[in-house]
Amino acid sequence: MKFGPLPLVDAEGAVLAHSVRAGGILKKGTVLGPDDLSRLADAGVAEVTVARPDPGDLSEDEAARRIADCLSGEGLKQGRAATGRANILATGAGLVRVDASSVAAANAIDEGVTLATLSDHARVSRGQLLATVKIIPYFVPGAVVDEVATALGQGALKLLPFRGGRVRLVMTRTSDFKDSLLKKGEAIVRARVEGIGYTLEDVVVVPHETEAVADALAVDADLVLILGASATSDRRDVAPAGVIAAGGQVTRFGMPVDPGNLLFMGLVNKTPIVGLPGCARSPALNGADWVLERLGAGLDVSDADIAAMGVGGLLKEMPDRPHPRESI
């Protein structure tokens, strides 16, 4: 691309680099035609700063469109390219998967080509912006666009829709546990799971005892959640022990996300079990949300997946926390 000042007599067909006042505003990005040049001349403008393509260059909009094409797929909608920008939007609710290494490789090819995305595993709603391609200069070499397309390949950006399913909520109570806490817990869990496409089909309240929990896990459901009357402190505590007593296994105890440290996961007859941390009684974001969102999008959540949540896992403090974090 050629860029710089040019006499008006040579500027026809060039792209105006900066807006100019000439009997009104002549906006940057305008492809200068005879009428535009006449307006400029009448306003006393002798030269303008313009951009002109070299052989093989693509316009900013065409370059943005071609790169956005590489990101399009099921559940993704490409917006119309304009001013060198093309956006990718979600056509439904779900979880975004981003191949970070491919995006980084694409962004390293040429400083004039940029791609910004949401974080991997971000939860999104219908119509939400997932990624934006921005071409900074008015023209870029077609070879650069081809190289970026190769770096991205296919599938650098995906939307995994929430699939829905039937959920049972098992709540335990002690003799002095308030009914109001049970009602609040059910309402918040219902809102949490229905927000990601699940249906809370069944709610049972049982004594805070291992055998009672085990009996409550014998159910035909796609997901079982346990919200205990007290926090789970060990794999041998009541709720995880109930999973074992039901013939299942505890696959993970604890997570490096705060709030949410005391979550546990298990399986009973291939049905996922999630032992919710106490913070799940609040609607505020916590580690349980990250686990439930992935399950809701059809992803397995492994021990390694949870271990990797530590970076970025320090979430916003909850105002009603019994023991708040220390401050300076």
Tab-separated table of C-alpha atoms in Angstrom:
chain	number	residue	atom	x	y	z
A	1	MET	CA	0.000	0.000	0.000
A	2	LYS	CA	1.159	3.496	-0.820
A	3	PHE	CA	0.346	6.109	1.813
A	4	GLY	CA	1.014	9.819	1.967
A	5	PRO	CA	0.144	13.257	0.593
A	6	LEU	CA	-0.889	13.538	-3.042
A	7	PRO	CA	-1.861	16.519	-5.241
A	8	LEU	CA	-5.566	16.629	-6.062
A	9	VAL	CA	-4.872	16.158	-9.760
A	10	ASP	CA	-3.417	12.704	-9.008
A	11	ALA	CA	-5.844	11.644	-6.249
A	12	GLU	CA	-8.821	10.285	-8.198
A	13	GLY	CA	-9.562	6.703	-7.120
A	14	ALA	CA	-7.414	6.966	-3.987
A	15	VAL	CA	-8.809	6.431	-0.481
A	16	LEU	CA	-8.967	9.511	1.724
A	17	ALA	CA	-6.940	8.806	4.867
A	18	HIS	CA	-8.360	11.588	7.066
A	19	SER	CA	-11.680	13.419	7.124
A	20	VAL	CA	-11.585	16.857	5.490
A	21	ARG	CA	-13.968	19.825	5.714
A	22	ALA	CA	-14.918	20.805	2.182
A	23	GLY	CA	-18.458	22.178	1.965
A	24	GLY	CA	-19.317	19.676	4.671
A	25	ILE	CA	-17.369	16.697	5.940
A	26	LEU	CA	-15.670	14.431	3.439
A	27	LYS	CA	-15.134	11.337	5.570
A	28	LYS	CA	-11.984	9.295	5.777
A	29	GLY	CA	-12.225	6.075	3.800
A	30	THR	CA	-13.962	7.795	0.912
A	31	VAL	CA	-12.806	6.628	-2.510
A	32	LEU	CA	-12.224	9.991	-4.152
A	33	GLY	CA	-14.204	10.646	-7.317
A	34	PRO	CA	-14.418	13.717	-9.593
A	35	ASP	CA	-17.160	15.374	-7.508
A	36	ASP	CA	-15.140	14.901	-4.314
A	37	LEU	CA	-12.065	16.427	-5.916
A	38	SER	CA	-14.118	19.408	-7.117
A	39	ARG	CA	-15.414	20.004	-3.583
A	40	LEU	CA	-11.895	19.858	-2.233
A	41	ALA	CA	-10.595	22.255	-4.867
A	42	ASP	CA	-13.439	24.708	-4.192
A	43	ALA	CA	-12.487	24.598	-0.495
A	44	GLY	CA	-8.911	25.555	-1.358
A	45	VAL	CA	-7.411	22.132	-0.675
A	46	ALA	CA	-4.378	21.477	-2.867
A	47	GLU	CA	-3.362	18.035	-1.637
A	48	VAL	CA	-4.759	15.236	0.490
A	49	THR	CA	-3.329	12.328	2.432
A	50	VAL	CA	-4.462	9.140	0.759
A	51	ALA	CA	-3.920	5.396	0.545
A	52	ARG	CA	-3.522	3.531	-2.745
A	53	PRO	CA	-3.238	-0.221	-3.276
A	54	ASP	CA	-0.168	-1.962	-4.555
A	55	PRO	CA	-0.663	-4.841	-7.003
A	56	GLY	CA	-2.108	-7.823	-5.133
A	57	ASP	CA	-3.505	-5.729	-2.269
A	58	LEU	CA	-6.998	-6.252	-0.871
A	59	SER	CA	-9.221	-3.504	0.487
A	60	GLU	CA	-9.703	-3.420	4.250
A	61	ASP	CA	-13.284	-4.687	4.003
A	62	GLU	CA	-12.460	-7.533	1.631
A	63	ALA	CA	-9.538	-8.605	3.816
A	64	ALA	CA	-11.701	-8.525	6.958
A	65	ARG	CA	-14.437	-10.515	5.232
A	66	ARG	CA	-12.058	-13.236	4.039
A	67	ILE	CA	-10.506	-13.680	7.466
A	68	ALA	CA	-13.918	-13.722	9.144
A	69	ASP	CA	-14.930	-16.446	6.675
A	70	CYS	CA	-12.320	-18.689	8.327
A	71	LEU	CA	-14.086	-18.249	11.673
A	72	SER	CA	-17.615	-18.880	10.460
A	73	GLY	CA	-19.320	-22.132	11.334
A	74	GLU	CA	-22.338	-23.672	13.015
A	75	GLY	CA	-23.800	-21.330	15.596
A	76	LEU	CA	-21.743	-18.389	14.314
A	77	LYS	CA	-22.971	-15.461	12.234
A	78	GLN	CA	-20.700	-13.118	10.306
A	79	GLY	CA	-21.636	-9.457	10.214
A	80	ARG	CA	-21.173	-7.256	7.146
A	81	ALA	CA	-17.619	-5.975	6.807
A	82	ALA	CA	-17.339	-2.187	7.132
A	83	THR	CA	-14.503	0.231	7.952
A	84	GLY	CA	-12.121	-2.712	7.915
A	85	ARG	CA	-14.035	-4.605	10.596
A	86	ALA	CA	-15.999	-7.861	10.480
A	87	ASN	CA	-17.723	-9.229	13.578
A	88	ILE	CA	-18.671	-12.789	14.498
A	89	LEU	CA	-21.849	-13.191	16.566
A	90	ALA	CA	-23.496	-16.110	18.371
A	91	THR	CA	-26.781	-17.372	16.940
A	92	GLY	CA	-27.695	-19.005	20.254
A	93	ALA	CA	-26.613	-19.490	23.858
A	94	GLY	CA	-23.646	-21.686	24.621
A	95	LEU	CA	-19.959	-21.901	25.381
A	96	VAL	CA	-17.212	-20.507	23.160
A	97	ARG	CA	-14.144	-22.548	22.345
A	98	VAL	CA	-11.125	-20.605	21.118
A	99	ASP	CA	-7.911	-22.120	19.778
A	100	ALA	CA	-5.631	-19.587	21.460
A	101	SER	CA	-2.457	-20.751	19.710
A	102	SER	CA	-4.040	-20.327	16.265
A	103	VAL	CA	-5.313	-16.854	17.119
A	104	ALA	CA	-1.904	-15.837	18.467
A	105	ALA	CA	-0.209	-17.171	15.327
A	106	ALA	CA	-2.627	-15.228	13.116
A	107	ASN	CA	-2.024	-12.014	15.055
A	108	ALA	CA	1.751	-12.423	14.737
A	109	ILE	CA	1.787	-12.423	10.925
A	110	ASP	CA	1.247	-8.742	10.157
A	111	GLU	CA	0.640	-5.776	12.438
A	112	GLY	CA	-2.113	-4.530	10.153
A	113	VAL	CA	-4.287	-7.613	10.701
A	114	THR	CA	-5.854	-8.093	14.132
A	115	LEU	CA	-8.249	-10.631	15.605
A	116	ALA	CA	-9.769	-10.272	19.080
A	117	THR	CA	-11.947	-12.957	20.687
A	118	LEU	CA	-13.633	-13.747	23.952
A	119	SER	CA	-11.777	-16.036	26.335
A	120	ASP	CA	-11.890	-19.775	25.792
A	121	HIS	CA	-14.913	-21.323	27.549
A	122	ALA	CA	-16.701	-17.971	27.786
A	123	ARG	CA	-20.457	-18.296	28.275
A	124	VAL	CA	-22.449	-16.342	25.693
A	125	SER	CA	-26.034	-15.529	24.813
A	126	ARG	CA	-27.778	-15.217	21.465
A	127	GLY	CA	-26.551	-12.231	19.465
A	128	GLN	CA	-23.445	-11.708	21.594
A	129	LEU	CA	-20.205	-10.611	19.956
A	130	LEU	CA	-17.653	-13.449	20.020
A	131	ALA	CA	-14.833	-12.134	17.854
A	132	THR	CA	-13.905	-9.139	15.746
A	133	VAL	CA	-11.496	-8.885	12.825
A	134	LYS	CA	-10.026	-5.418	12.313
A	135	ILE	CA	-7.788	-4.482	9.397
A	136	ILE	CA	-5.843	-1.380	10.418
A	137	PRO	CA	-4.530	-0.048	7.060
A	138	TYR	CA	-6.823	0.663	4.127
A	139	PHE	CA	-5.168	-2.102	2.088
A	140	VAL	CA	-3.177	-5.219	2.956
A	141	PRO	CA	-1.393	-7.698	0.691
A	142	GLY	CA	-3.567	-10.606	-0.371
A	143	ALA	CA	-0.661	-12.901	0.477
A	144	VAL	CA	-0.856	-11.752	4.106
A	145	VAL	CA	-4.563	-12.563	4.240
A	146	ASP	CA	-3.856	-16.010	2.806
A	147	GLU	CA	-1.189	-16.598	5.454
A	148	VAL	CA	-3.557	-15.532	8.233
A	149	ALA	CA	-6.230	-17.865	6.868
A	150	THR	CA	-3.745	-20.734	6.898
A	151	ALA	CA	-2.759	-19.986	10.503
A	152	LEU	CA	-6.391	-20.002	11.607
A	153	GLY	CA	-7.346	-23.113	9.668
A	154	GLN	CA	-10.865	-24.307	10.399
A	155	GLY	CA	-12.343	-24.429	13.870
A	156	ALA	CA	-10.272	-21.753	15.617
A	157	LEU	CA	-13.578	-20.423	16.935
A	158	LYS	CA	-16.514	-22.657	17.867
A	159	LEU	CA	-19.804	-22.279	19.670
A	160	LEU	CA	-20.973	-25.273	21.680
A	161	PRO	CA	-24.716	-24.824	22.297
A	162	PHE	CA	-26.223	-25.679	25.649
A	163	ARG	CA	-27.888	-29.042	25.103
A	164	GLY	CA	-30.349	-29.129	27.980
A	165	GLY	CA	-31.144	-32.110	30.177
A	166	ARG	CA	-32.919	-33.225	33.348
A	167	VAL	CA	-31.450	-32.256	36.712
A	168	ARG	CA	-32.154	-33.586	40.195
A	169	LEU	CA	-31.229	-31.388	43.143
A	170	VAL	CA	-30.505	-33.179	46.415
A	171	MET	CA	-30.466	-30.879	49.437
A	172	THR	CA	-29.528	-32.072	52.894
A	173	ARG	CA	-30.694	-30.579	56.160
A	174	THR	CA	-29.825	-30.823	59.825
A	175	SER	CA	-32.351	-30.548	62.648
A	176	ASP	CA	-31.824	-26.805	63.044
A	177	PHE	CA	-31.649	-25.968	59.315
A	178	LYS	CA	-34.107	-23.221	58.335
A	179	ASP	CA	-36.776	-23.842	55.697
A	180	SER	CA	-36.019	-20.407	54.266
A	181	LEU	CA	-32.493	-21.541	53.404
A	182	LEU	CA	-33.865	-24.573	51.563
A	183	LYS	CA	-36.244	-22.396	49.543
A	184	LYS	CA	-33.509	-19.891	48.741
A	185	GLY	CA	-31.088	-22.641	47.749
A	186	GLU	CA	-33.625	-24.276	45.436
A	187	ALA	CA	-34.552	-20.976	43.770
A	188	ILE	CA	-30.957	-19.994	43.096
A	189	VAL	CA	-29.956	-23.424	41.810
A	190	ARG	CA	-33.048	-23.480	39.581
A	191	ALA	CA	-32.141	-20.122	38.052
A	192	ARG	CA	-28.542	-21.240	37.642
A	193	VAL	CA	-29.278	-24.462	35.749
A	194	GLU	CA	-32.202	-23.136	33.718
A	195	GLY	CA	-29.964	-20.291	32.566
A	196	ILE	CA	-27.806	-22.840	30.757
A	197	GLY	CA	-30.617	-24.863	29.247
A	198	TYR	CA	-31.202	-27.521	31.895
A	199	THR	CA	-34.565	-28.342	33.478
A	200	LEU	CA	-34.672	-28.753	37.251
A	201	GLU	CA	-37.034	-31.706	37.166
A	202	ASP	CA	-36.764	-33.010	40.697
A	203	VAL	CA	-35.877	-31.581	44.122
A	204	VAL	CA	-35.503	-33.779	47.209
A	205	VAL	CA	-34.594	-32.867	50.775
A	206	VAL	CA	-32.964	-35.553	52.919
A	207	PRO	CA	-31.234	-35.702	56.301
A	208	HIS	CA	-27.569	-34.748	56.286
A	209	GLU	CA	-26.512	-38.399	56.470
A	210	THR	CA	-24.466	-40.609	54.161
A	211	GLU	CA	-27.106	-43.278	53.542
A	212	ALA	CA	-29.830	-40.710	52.906
A	213	VAL	CA	-27.652	-39.030	50.294
A	214	ALA	CA	-26.854	-42.397	48.698
A	215	ASP	CA	-30.549	-43.283	48.407
A	216	ALA	CA	-31.302	-39.910	46.785
A	217	LEU	CA	-28.734	-40.548	44.057
A	218	ALA	CA	-30.639	-43.551	42.684
A	219	VAL	CA	-32.451	-41.602	39.981
A	220	ASP	CA	-32.768	-41.391	36.203
A	221	ALA	CA	-31.364	-37.928	35.459
A	222	ASP	CA	-28.774	-36.309	33.220
A	223	LEU	CA	-27.147	-34.493	36.128
A	224	VAL	CA	-27.439	-34.642	39.914
A	225	LEU	CA	-26.501	-31.716	42.133
A	226	ILE	CA	-25.940	-31.983	45.881
A	227	LEU	CA	-26.321	-28.902	48.064
A	228	GLY	CA	-25.346	-29.863	51.587
A	229	ALA	CA	-26.481	-28.323	54.848
A	230	SER	CA	-22.832	-27.795	55.715
A	231	ALA	CA	-19.664	-27.385	53.692
A	232	THR	CA	-17.896	-30.512	52.454
A	233	SER	CA	-14.522	-30.637	54.182
A	234	ASP	CA	-13.081	-33.951	53.006
A	235	ARG	CA	-13.627	-36.805	50.551
A	236	ARG	CA	-14.896	-38.821	53.531
A	237	ASP	CA	-17.480	-36.200	54.487
A	238	VAL	CA	-21.228	-36.906	54.226
A	239	ALA	CA	-21.975	-35.896	50.622
A	240	PRO	CA	-18.986	-37.507	48.857
A	241	ALA	CA	-19.317	-40.545	51.120
A	242	GLY	CA	-22.909	-40.793	49.909
A	243	VAL	CA	-21.662	-40.984	46.322
A	244	ILE	CA	-19.390	-43.895	47.259
A	245	ALA	CA	-22.184	-45.612	49.204
A	246	ALA	CA	-24.379	-45.373	46.091
A	247	GLY	CA	-21.791	-47.396	44.175
A	248	GLY	CA	-20.234	-44.384	42.512
A	249	GLN	CA	-16.874	-42.673	42.617
A	250	VAL	CA	-15.600	-39.234	43.553
A	251	THR	CA	-13.534	-38.024	40.618
A	252	ARG	CA	-12.430	-34.671	42.020
A	253	PHE	CA	-12.529	-32.979	45.400
A	254	GLY	CA	-11.827	-29.260	45.561
A	255	MET	CA	-11.007	-26.760	42.837
A	256	PRO	CA	-8.565	-23.838	42.478
A	257	VAL	CA	-11.381	-21.300	42.036
A	258	ASP	CA	-12.440	-18.911	44.776
A	259	PRO	CA	-15.350	-18.701	45.525
A	260	GLY	CA	-15.942	-22.367	44.796
A	261	ASN	CA	-13.033	-24.201	46.422
A	262	LEU	CA	-15.191	-26.831	48.127
A	263	LEU	CA	-16.866	-28.263	45.022
A	264	PHE	CA	-16.557	-31.974	44.332
A	265	MET	CA	-17.441	-34.133	41.336
A	266	GLY	CA	-18.359	-37.767	40.947
A	267	LEU	CA	-20.201	-40.388	38.926
A	268	VAL	CA	-23.000	-42.806	39.804
A	269	ASN	CA	-23.957	-45.196	36.996
A	270	LYS	CA	-22.380	-42.783	34.486
A	271	THR	CA	-24.539	-39.893	35.739
A	272	PRO	CA	-22.428	-36.831	36.610
A	273	ILE	CA	-22.673	-35.739	40.230
A	274	VAL	CA	-21.659	-32.242	41.309
A	275	GLY	CA	-21.364	-31.457	44.987
A	276	LEU	CA	-22.001	-27.732	45.114
A	277	PRO	CA	-19.924	-25.444	47.313
A	278	GLY	CA	-21.730	-23.285	49.847
A	279	CYS	CA	-21.267	-20.216	47.648
A	280	ALA	CA	-23.729	-21.772	45.180
A	281	ARG	CA	-26.465	-20.469	47.498
A	282	SER	CA	-25.609	-17.055	46.063
A	283	PRO	CA	-26.328	-16.059	42.438
A	284	ALA	CA	-22.841	-14.561	42.160
A	285	LEU	CA	-20.353	-16.190	39.790
A	286	ASN	CA	-18.383	-19.023	41.393
A	287	GLY	CA	-16.441	-22.103	40.381
A	288	ALA	CA	-19.570	-24.245	40.155
A	289	ASP	CA	-20.769	-22.080	37.257
A	290	TRP	CA	-17.674	-22.942	35.232
A	291	VAL	CA	-18.226	-26.654	35.790
A	292	LEU	CA	-21.973	-26.568	35.088
A	293	GLU	CA	-21.524	-24.502	31.925
A	294	ARG	CA	-19.080	-27.022	30.493
A	295	LEU	CA	-21.314	-29.955	31.357
A	296	GLY	CA	-24.279	-28.106	29.861
A	297	ALA	CA	-22.388	-27.663	26.592
A	298	GLY	CA	-21.621	-31.374	26.381
A	299	LEU	CA	-18.016	-31.212	27.557
A	300	ASP	CA	-16.441	-33.675	29.935
A	301	VAL	CA	-14.842	-31.995	32.940
A	302	SER	CA	-11.699	-33.848	33.922
A	303	ASP	CA	-9.404	-33.554	36.901
A	304	ALA	CA	-6.908	-31.788	34.619
A	305	ASP	CA	-9.585	-29.360	33.397
A	306	ILE	CA	-10.349	-28.272	36.930
A	307	ALA	CA	-6.670	-28.022	37.831
A	308	ALA	CA	-6.209	-25.642	34.886
A	309	MET	CA	-8.889	-23.256	36.188
A	310	GLY	CA	-6.531	-21.702	38.722
A	311	VAL	CA	-5.276	-18.958	36.399
A	312	GLY	CA	-8.185	-16.530	36.365
A	313	GLY	CA	-9.851	-18.485	39.148
A	314	LEU	CA	-9.706	-15.676	41.704
A	315	LEU	CA	-13.221	-14.323	41.276
A	316	LYS	CA	-15.015	-11.368	42.800
A	317	GLU	CA	-15.420	-11.440	46.568
A	318	MET	CA	-18.925	-12.300	47.805
A	319	PRO	CA	-20.327	-9.624	50.169
A	320	ASP	CA	-21.985	-12.155	52.518
A	321	ARG	CA	-18.893	-14.362	52.874
A	322	PRO	CA	-18.434	-15.573	56.486
A	323	HIS	CA	-14.665	-15.010	56.391
A	324	PRO	CA	-13.838	-12.271	53.840
A	325	ARG	CA	-10.427	-12.003	52.228
A	326	GLU	CA	-7.992	-9.754	54.008
A	327	SER	CA	-7.321	-6.281	52.634
A	328	ILE	CA	-4.420	-3.926	53.210
